[in-house]
Coordinates of C-alpha atoms in Angstrom, one line a residue:
X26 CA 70.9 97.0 90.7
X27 CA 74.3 98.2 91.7
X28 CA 73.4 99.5 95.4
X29 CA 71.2 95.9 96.0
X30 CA 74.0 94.0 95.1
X31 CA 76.5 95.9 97.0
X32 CA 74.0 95.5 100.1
X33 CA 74.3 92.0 99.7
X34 CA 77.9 92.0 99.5
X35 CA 78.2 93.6 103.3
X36 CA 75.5 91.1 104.7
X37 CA 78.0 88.4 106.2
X38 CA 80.2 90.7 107.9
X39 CA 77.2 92.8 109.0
X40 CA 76.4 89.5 110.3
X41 CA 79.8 88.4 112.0
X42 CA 79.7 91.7 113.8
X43 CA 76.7 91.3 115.4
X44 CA 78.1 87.9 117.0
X45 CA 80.3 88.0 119.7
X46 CA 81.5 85.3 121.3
X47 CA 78.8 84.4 123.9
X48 CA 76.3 85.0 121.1
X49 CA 77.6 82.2 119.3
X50 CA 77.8 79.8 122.2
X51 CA 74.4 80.7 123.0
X52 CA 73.3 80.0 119.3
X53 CA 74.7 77.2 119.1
X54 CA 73.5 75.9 122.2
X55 CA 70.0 76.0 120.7
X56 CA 70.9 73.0 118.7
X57 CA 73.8 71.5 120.5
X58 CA 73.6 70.1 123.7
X59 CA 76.7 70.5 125.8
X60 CA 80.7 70.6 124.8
X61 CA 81.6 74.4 126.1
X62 CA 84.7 73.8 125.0
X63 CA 84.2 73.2 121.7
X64 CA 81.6 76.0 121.4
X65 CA 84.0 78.4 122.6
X66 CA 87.1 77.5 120.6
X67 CA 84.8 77.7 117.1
X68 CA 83.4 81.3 118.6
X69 CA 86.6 82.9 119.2
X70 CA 88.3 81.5 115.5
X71 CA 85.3 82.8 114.2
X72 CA 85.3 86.4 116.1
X73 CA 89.2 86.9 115.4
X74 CA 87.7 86.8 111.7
X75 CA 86.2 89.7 111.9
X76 CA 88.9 91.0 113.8
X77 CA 91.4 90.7 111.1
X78 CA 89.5 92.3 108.8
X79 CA 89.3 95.1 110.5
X80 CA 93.2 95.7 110.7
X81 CA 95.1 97.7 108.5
X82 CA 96.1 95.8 105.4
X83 CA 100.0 95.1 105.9
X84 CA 99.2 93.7 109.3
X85 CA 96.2 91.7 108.0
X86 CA 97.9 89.7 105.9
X87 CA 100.5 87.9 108.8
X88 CA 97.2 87.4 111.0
X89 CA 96.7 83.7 109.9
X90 CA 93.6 81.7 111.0
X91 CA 93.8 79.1 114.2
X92 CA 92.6 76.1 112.8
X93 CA 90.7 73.4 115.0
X94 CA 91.8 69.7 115.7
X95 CA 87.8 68.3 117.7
X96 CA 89.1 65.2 119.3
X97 CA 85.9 62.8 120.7
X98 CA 84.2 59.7 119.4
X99 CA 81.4 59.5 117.2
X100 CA 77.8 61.2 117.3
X101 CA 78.4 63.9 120.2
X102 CA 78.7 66.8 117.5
X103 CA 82.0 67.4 116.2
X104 CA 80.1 68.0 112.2
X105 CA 77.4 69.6 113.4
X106 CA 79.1 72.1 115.5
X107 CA 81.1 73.3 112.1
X108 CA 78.1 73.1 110.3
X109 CA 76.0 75.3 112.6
X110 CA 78.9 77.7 112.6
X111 CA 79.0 78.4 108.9
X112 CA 75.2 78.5 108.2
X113 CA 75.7 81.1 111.4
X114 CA 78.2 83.7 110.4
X115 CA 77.1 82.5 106.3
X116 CA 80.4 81.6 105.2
X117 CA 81.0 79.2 102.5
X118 CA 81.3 75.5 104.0
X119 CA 82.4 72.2 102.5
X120 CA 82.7 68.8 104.7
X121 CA 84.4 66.6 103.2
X122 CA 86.4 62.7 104.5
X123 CA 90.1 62.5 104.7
X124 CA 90.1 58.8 103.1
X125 CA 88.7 59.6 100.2
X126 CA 92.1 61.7 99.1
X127 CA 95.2 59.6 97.5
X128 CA 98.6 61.2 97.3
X129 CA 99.5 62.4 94.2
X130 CA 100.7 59.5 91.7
X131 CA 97.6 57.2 92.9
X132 CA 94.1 57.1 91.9
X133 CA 91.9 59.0 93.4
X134 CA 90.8 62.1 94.4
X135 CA 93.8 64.8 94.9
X136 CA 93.2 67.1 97.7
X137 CA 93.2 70.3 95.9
X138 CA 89.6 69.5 95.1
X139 CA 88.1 70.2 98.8
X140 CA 88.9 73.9 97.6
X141 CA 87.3 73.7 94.5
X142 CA 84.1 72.3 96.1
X143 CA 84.0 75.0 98.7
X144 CA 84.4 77.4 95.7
X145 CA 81.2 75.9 94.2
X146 CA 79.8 76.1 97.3
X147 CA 80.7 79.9 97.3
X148 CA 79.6 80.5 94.2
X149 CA 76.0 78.6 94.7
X150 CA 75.9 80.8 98.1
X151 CA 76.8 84.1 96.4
X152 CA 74.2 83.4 93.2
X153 CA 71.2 82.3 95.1
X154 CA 71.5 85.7 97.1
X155 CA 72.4 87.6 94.1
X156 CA 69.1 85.9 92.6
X157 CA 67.3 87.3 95.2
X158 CA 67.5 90.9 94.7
X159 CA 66.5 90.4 91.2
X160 CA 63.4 88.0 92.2
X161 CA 60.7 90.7 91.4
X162 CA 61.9 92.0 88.0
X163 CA 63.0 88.7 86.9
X164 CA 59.0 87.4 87.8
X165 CA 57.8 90.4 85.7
X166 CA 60.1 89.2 82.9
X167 CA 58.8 85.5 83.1
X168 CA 55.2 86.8 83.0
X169 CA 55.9 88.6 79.6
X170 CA 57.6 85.8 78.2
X171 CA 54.6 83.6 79.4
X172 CA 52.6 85.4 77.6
X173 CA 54.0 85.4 74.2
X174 CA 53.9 82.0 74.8
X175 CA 50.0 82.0 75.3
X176 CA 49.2 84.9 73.1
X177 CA 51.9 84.5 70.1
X178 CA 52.4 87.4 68.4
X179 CA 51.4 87.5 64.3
X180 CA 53.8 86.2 62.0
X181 CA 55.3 88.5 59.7
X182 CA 54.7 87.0 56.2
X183 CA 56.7 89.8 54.1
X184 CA 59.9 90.2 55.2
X185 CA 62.8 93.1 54.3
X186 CA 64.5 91.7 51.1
X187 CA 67.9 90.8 52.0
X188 CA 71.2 92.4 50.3
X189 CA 72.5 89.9 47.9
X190 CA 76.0 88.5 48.9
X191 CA 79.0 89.9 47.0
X192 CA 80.8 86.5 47.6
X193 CA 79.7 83.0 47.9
X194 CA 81.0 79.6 48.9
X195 CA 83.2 78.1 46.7
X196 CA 81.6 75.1 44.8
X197 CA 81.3 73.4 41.1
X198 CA 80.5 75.5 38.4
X199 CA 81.0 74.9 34.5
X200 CA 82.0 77.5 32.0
X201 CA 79.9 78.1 29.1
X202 CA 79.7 80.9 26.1
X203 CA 76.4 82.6 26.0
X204 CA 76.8 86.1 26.0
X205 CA 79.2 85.9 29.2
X206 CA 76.1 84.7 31.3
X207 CA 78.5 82.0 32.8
X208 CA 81.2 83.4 33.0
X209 CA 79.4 85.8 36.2
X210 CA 77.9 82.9 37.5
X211 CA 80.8 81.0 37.7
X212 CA 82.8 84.0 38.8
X213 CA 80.1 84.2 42.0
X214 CA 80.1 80.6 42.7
X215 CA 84.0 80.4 42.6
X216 CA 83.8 83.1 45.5
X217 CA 85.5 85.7 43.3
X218 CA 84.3 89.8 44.6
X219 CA 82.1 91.6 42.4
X220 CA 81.0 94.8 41.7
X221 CA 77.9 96.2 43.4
X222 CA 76.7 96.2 39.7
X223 CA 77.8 92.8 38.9
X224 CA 76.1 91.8 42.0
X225 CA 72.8 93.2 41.3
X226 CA 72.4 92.1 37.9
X227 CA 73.3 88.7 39.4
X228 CA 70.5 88.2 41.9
X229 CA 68.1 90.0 39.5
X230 CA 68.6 87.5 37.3
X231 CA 68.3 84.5 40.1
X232 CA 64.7 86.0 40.8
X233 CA 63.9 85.8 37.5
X234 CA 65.1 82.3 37.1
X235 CA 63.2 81.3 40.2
X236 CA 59.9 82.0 38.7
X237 CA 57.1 84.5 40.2
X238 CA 56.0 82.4 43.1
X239 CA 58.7 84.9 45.4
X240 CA 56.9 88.1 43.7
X241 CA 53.1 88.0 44.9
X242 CA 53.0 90.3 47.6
X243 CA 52.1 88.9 51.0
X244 CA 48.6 90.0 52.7
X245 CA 50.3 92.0 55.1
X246 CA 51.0 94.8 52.5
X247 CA 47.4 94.9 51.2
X248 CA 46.3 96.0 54.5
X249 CA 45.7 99.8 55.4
X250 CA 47.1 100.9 58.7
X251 CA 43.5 101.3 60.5
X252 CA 43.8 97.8 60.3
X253 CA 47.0 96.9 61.4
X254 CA 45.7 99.5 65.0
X255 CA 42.5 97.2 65.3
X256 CA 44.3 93.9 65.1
X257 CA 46.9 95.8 67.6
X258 CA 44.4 96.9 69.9
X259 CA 42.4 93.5 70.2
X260 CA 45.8 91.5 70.2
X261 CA 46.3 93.6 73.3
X262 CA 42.7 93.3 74.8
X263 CA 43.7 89.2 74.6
X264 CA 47.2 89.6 76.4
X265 CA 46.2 92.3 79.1
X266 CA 43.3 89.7 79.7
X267 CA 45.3 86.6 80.0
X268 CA 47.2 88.4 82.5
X269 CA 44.2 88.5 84.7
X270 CA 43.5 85.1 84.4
X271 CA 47.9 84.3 85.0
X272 CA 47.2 86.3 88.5
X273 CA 44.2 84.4 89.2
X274 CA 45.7 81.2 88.8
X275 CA 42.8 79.8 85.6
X276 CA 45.7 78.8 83.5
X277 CA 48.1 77.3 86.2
X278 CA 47.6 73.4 84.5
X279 CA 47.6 74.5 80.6
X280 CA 50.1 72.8 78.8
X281 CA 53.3 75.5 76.5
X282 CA 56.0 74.5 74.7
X283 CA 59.1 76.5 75.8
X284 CA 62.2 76.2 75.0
X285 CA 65.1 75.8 77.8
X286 CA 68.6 76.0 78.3
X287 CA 70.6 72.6 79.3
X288 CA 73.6 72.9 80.7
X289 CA 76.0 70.2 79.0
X290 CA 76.5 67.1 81.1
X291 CA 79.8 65.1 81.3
X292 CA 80.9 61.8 82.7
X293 CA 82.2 62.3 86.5
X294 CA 86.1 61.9 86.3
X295 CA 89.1 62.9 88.2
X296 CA 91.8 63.9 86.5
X297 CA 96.0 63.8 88.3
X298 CA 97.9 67.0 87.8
X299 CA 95.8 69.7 88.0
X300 CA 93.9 69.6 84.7
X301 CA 90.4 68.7 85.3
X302 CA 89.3 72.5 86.0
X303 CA 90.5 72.9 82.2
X304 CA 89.3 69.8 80.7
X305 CA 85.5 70.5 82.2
X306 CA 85.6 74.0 80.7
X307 CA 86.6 73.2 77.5
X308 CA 84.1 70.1 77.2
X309 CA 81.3 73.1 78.3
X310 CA 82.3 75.5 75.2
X311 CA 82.6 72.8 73.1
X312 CA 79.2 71.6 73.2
X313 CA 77.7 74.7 72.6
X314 CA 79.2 74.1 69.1
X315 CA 76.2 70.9 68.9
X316 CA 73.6 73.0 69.6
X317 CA 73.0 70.6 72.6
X318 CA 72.1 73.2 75.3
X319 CA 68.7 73.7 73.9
X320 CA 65.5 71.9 74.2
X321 CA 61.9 72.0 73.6
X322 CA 59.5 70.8 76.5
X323 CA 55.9 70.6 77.0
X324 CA 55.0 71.9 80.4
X325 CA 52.3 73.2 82.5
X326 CA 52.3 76.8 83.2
X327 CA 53.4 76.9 86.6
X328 CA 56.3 74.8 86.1
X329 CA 57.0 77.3 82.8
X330 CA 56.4 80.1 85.0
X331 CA 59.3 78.5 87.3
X332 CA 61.4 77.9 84.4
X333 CA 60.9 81.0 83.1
X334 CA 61.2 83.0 86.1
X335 CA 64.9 81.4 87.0
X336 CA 66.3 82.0 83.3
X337 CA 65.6 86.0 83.7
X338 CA 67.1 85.5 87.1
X339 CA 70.1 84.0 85.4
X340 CA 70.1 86.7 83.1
X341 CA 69.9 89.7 85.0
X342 CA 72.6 88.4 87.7
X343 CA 76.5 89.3 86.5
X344 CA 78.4 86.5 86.5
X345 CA 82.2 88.4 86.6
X346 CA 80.5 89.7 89.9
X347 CA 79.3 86.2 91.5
X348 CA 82.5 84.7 91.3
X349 CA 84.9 87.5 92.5
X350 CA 81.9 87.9 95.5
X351 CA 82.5 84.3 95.7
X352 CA 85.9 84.0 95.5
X353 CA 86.1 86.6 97.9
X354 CA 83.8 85.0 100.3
X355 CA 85.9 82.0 100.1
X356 CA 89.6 83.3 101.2
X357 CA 88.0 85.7 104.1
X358 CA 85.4 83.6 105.4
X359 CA 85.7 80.1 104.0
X360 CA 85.0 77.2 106.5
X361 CA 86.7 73.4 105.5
X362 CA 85.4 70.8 107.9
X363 CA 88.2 67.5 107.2
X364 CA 86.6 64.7 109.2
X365 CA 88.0 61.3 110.1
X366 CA 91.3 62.6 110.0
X367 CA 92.2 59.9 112.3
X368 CA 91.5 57.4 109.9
X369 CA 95.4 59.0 107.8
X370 CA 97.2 59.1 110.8
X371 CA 99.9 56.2 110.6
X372 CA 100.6 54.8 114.0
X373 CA 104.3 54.8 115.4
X374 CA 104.6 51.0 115.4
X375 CA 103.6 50.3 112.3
X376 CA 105.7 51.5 109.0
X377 CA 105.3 50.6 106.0
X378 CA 102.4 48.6 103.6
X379 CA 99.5 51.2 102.8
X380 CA 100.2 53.7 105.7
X381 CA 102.9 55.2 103.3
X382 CA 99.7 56.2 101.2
X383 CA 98.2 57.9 104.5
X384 CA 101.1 60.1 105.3
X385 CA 101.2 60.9 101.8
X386 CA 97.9 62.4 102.0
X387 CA 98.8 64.4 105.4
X388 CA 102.0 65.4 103.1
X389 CA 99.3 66.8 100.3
X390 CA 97.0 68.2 102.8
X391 CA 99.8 69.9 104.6
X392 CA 100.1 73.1 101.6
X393 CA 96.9 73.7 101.1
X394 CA 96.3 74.2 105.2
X395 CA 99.8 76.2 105.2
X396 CA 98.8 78.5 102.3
X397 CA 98.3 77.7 98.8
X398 CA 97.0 78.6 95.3
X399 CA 94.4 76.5 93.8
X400 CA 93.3 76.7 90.0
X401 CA 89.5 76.4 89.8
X402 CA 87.1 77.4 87.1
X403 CA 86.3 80.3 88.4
X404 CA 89.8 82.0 89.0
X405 CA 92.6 80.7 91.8
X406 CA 92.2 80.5 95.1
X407 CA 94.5 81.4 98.0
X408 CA 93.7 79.0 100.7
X409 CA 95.8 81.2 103.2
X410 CA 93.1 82.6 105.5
X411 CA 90.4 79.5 105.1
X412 CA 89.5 78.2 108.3
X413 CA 90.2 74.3 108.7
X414 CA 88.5 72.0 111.4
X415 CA 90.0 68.5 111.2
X416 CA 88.3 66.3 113.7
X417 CA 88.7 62.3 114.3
X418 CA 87.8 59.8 116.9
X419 CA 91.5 58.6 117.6
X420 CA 90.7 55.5 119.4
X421 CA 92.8 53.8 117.3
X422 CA 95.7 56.2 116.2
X423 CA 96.4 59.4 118.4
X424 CA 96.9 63.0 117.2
X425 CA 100.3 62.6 118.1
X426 CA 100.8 60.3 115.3
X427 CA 100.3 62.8 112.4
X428 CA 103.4 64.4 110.6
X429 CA 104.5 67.1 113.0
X430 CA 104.0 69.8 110.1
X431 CA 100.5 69.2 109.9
X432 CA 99.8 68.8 114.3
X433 CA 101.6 72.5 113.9
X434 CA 99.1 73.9 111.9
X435 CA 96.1 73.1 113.8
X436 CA 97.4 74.8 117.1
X437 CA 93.6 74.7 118.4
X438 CA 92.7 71.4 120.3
X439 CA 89.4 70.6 121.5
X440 CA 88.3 67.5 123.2
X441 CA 84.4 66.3 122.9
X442 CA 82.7 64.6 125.8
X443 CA 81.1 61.6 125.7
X444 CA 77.5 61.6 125.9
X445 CA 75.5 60.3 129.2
X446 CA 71.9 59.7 129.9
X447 CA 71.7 63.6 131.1
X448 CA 73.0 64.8 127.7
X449 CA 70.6 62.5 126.2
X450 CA 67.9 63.5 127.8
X451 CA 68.4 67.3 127.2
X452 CA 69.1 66.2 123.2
X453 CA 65.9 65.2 123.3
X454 CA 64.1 68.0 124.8
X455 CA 66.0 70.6 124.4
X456 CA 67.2 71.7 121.1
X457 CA 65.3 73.2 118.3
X458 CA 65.3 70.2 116.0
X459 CA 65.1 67.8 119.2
X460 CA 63.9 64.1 118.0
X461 CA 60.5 64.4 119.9
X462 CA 59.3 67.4 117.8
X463 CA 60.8 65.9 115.4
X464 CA 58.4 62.3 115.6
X465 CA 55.5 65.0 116.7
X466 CA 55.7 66.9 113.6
X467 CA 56.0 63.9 111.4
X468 CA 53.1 62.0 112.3
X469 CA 51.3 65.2 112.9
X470 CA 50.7 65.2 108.9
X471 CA 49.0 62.1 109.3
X472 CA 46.6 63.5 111.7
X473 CA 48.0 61.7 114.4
X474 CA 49.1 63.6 117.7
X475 CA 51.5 62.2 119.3
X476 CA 52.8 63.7 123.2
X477 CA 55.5 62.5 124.8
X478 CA 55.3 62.3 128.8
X479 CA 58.7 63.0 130.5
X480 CA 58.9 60.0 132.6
X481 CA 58.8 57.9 128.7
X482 CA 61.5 60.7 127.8
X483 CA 64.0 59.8 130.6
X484 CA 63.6 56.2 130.1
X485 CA 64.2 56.8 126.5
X486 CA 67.4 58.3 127.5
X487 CA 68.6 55.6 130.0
X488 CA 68.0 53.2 127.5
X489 CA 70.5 54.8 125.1
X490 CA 73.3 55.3 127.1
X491 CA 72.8 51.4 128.9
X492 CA 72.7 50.6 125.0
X493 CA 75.6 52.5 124.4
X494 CA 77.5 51.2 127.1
X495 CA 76.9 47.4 126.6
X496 CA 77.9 47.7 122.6
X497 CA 79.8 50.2 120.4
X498 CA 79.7 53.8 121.5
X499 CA 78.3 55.6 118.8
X500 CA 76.5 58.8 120.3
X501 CA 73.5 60.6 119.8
X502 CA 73.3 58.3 117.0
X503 CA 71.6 55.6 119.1
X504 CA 68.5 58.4 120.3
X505 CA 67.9 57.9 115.9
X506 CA 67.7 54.2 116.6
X507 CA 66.0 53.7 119.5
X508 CA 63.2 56.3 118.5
X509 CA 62.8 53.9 115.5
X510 CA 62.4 51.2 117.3
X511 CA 59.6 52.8 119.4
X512 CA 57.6 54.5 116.9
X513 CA 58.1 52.0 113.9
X514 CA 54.3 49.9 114.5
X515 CA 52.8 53.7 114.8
X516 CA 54.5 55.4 112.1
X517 CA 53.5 52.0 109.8
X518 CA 49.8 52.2 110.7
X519 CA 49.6 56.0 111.4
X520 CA 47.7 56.6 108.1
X521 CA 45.1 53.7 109.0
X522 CA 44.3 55.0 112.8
X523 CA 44.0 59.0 111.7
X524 CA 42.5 61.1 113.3
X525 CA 44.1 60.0 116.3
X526 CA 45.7 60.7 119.5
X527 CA 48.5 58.6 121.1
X528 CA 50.7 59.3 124.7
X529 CA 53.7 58.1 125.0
X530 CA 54.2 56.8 128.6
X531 CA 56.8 54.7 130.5
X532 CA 54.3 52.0 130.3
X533 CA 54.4 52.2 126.0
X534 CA 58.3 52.4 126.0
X535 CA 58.5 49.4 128.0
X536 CA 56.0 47.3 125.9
X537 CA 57.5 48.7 122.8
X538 CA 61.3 48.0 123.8
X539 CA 60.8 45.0 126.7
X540 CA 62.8 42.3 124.2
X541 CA 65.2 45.3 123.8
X542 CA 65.7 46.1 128.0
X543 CA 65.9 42.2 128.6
X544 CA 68.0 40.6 126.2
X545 CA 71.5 40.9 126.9
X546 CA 72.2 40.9 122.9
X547 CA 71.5 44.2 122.4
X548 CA 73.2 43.9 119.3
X549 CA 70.4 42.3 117.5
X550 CA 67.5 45.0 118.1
X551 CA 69.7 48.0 117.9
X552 CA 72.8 48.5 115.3

């Protein structure tokens, strides 16, 4: 267990060093069509990661991450770059929209909790991998627990007499004068120690008052151990044979009754000042007091199986070692994408009213990209050496128009092209998860196959750029709308038509989209 886990521990910097720069781009590339220069401004950040770690420990420390400001409008892949990027080097990665913070003193959410989110995001990461060393053994240990539940073991009907208590609760009692006889009880019921003696005499007599029905012996004793082997060996023969029939799948819709583990759920709620970390974990170990974690369910035996099989998983993991591995994970590697950080900016001539609020979030913001400590469940957090990607449209404000602190501490700025009918036509074609596969694979699971010629595919693409030209730019967005638009009557009767077999040709686009390429009000077709 120890050597698995410390495998996994060296996986994401195994990882990093296999990546250099132009190994990004290119991966990358395979998902994102065009903007070098925002490929290679994420690939060297990300390389001088694994750079710094490999530097002696006094000099590692002053080596501070270069964090991103992507400046472009909407939909040519300022998120998706970031996001590619983590799932790439597997670092922990939280995105997460600058107006939904408030400056301290307002309501809202404070900005200390985009590090606690990429710390459950950590921890999620860390456990799920942790999980999967154990996957094997923790199966094994659901199919033995799955089988007590289909082949119960005997109840025991005589059980070990239990040592009689010495002192008991306090309660009412009377004195009386036979013989002392109530004087003991009254001394055991008051809670006052006895004797071993005392004791003794004490539950002997409480047997006796209780009558015989406690003294017939159970059938269990009256039967002789060659009996006891049998009912062993054919209590066996049953559970080695439901085995066979759990590996052969017979039982897969029979219906146990299991009991599971809940965690306890609490209203969503921000709290100012820090102490919702606190508050969450104290409302957790109090309801364990209610007994309201537990709870009996009726379920098929492959769901149980899956229940099962996640509870040993949970078990055999150590928790101490998830979150340090997390924690860990976090500071080194830790990626926060802050998008429409435009949207905070307060422009120079305009003072006062609710941009006061906004610069009051850039002020809160501003700490936690210098440097800072963050309380969390599952320990602090130094937010140091996290790498922060802020990125905005700024058609409205400029970048110039942040607080000079906070434009000094994203020294990296990349500008994002806008998107023409060439980029459009290679999203569509090129990437892995381009729309046309996309479409294909869809409606292949209707039977349908659908194939897409390329003079339909350019047209496809002139018609989102012409549509992004006449009315709001908004990207690779429009591809989303437009492909809609042209597959909606096929993807409503594709069920119907299967099997079936449909080409998409200049010809179907236009028919499909004529009101669309002649009426002038784009706006009412397309969003």
């Amino acid at each position: 267990m120890e050597t698995r886990i410390t495998a996994a521990r060296d996986t994401p910097q195994k990882s990093l060093d296999r990546l250099t720069p132009k190994e990004i781009v290119s991966e990358l590339d395979k998902y994102i069509v065009g903007q070098k220069k925002a490929k290679r401004a994420v690939a060297v950040a990300l390389r001088n990661r694994i750079r710094r770690l490999k530097l002696d420990s006094e000099l590692r420390e002053d080596v501070a991450p270069k964090n991103i400001l992507m400046i472009g409008p909407t939909g040519v892949g300022k998120t998706e770059i970031a996001r590619r990027l983590a799932r790439l080097a597997n670092s922990p990665f939280i995105k997460v929209e600058a107006t939904k913070y408030t400056e301290v003193g307002y309501v809202g959410r404070d900005v200390e909790s985009m590090i606690r989110d990429l710390m459950a995001a950590g921890v999620a990461m860390v456990k799920q991998e942790m999980q999967e060393l154990v996957t094997v053994q923790a199966r094994e240990r659901a199919e033995e627990a799955l089988l007590d539940l289909l082949v119960p073991a005997p109840r025991r009907t005589r059980e070990k007499p239990k040592s009689p208590p010495v002192i008991r609760p306090m309660g009412t009692f009377s004195f009386n004068n036979d013989g002392g006889q109530g004087i003991l009880g009254t001394a055991i019921q008051v809670g006052i120690p006895l004797t071993r003696e005392q004791a003794d005499g004490a539950e002997k007599q409480a047997r006796m008052d209780d009558g015989p029905a406690e003294q017939a012996l159970p059938d269990d004793a009256e039967k002789t151990q060659g009996d006891r082997k049998a009912e062993k060996a054919a209590r066996d023969h049953t559970r080695e044979k439901f085995r066979q029939w759990l590996k052969e799948g017979k039982l897969e819709e029979k219906t146990v009754e299991l009991t599971v583990n809940q965690n306890p759920q609490f209203p969503s709620m921000e709290i100012m000042g820090g102490g919702f970390e606190e508050l969450e974990s104290s409302l957790s170990g109090i309801a364990g007091f209610f007994g309201g974690n537990k709870k009996k369910k009726v379920v098929t035996v492959s769901r149980a199986r899956e229940i099962l099989a996640a509870e040993e998983a949970e078990k055999l993991i150590d928790r101490d070692r998830v979150s340090d591995e997390a924690r860990r994970r976090v500071e080194e590697t830790g990626i926060v994408f802050i998008d429409e950080i435009d949207k905070i900016a307060v422009r120079g001539d305009r003072g006062g009213g609710p941009d006061v609020s906004r610069e009051g979030v850039q002020r809160d913001i501003l700490p936690i990209v210098e440097g800072a400590v963050v309380n969390t469940k599952w320990g602090q957090v130094d937010t140091g050496h996290i790498l922060f990607i802020a990125a905005g449209a700024f058609n409205v404000s400029k970048p110039s128009d942040l607080i000079p602190e906070l434009q000094g501490r994203f020294p990296l700025r990349v500008e994002l092209d806008s998107l023409g009918k060439d980029d459009f036509l290679r999203i569509l074609t090129e990437p892995k998860n381009a729309l046309t596969r996309q479409y294909t694979g869809l409606l292949g699971t209707e039977e349908v196959v659908l194939e897409f010629t390329p003079e339909a595919i350019d047209r496809l693409a002139a018609l989102a750029a012409e549509v992004n030209a006449r009315l709001e730019n908004i990207g690779a967005r429009r591809l989303h709308t437009i492909m809609e638009t042209l597959l909606e009557e096929l993807s409503f009767e594709a069920p119907d038509i299967a099997p079936a077999s449909v080409k998409v040709t200049v010809d179907y686009v236009n028919e499909k989209l004529a009101d669309l390429a002649l009426d002038q009000d784009l706006g009412r077709y397309i969003l």
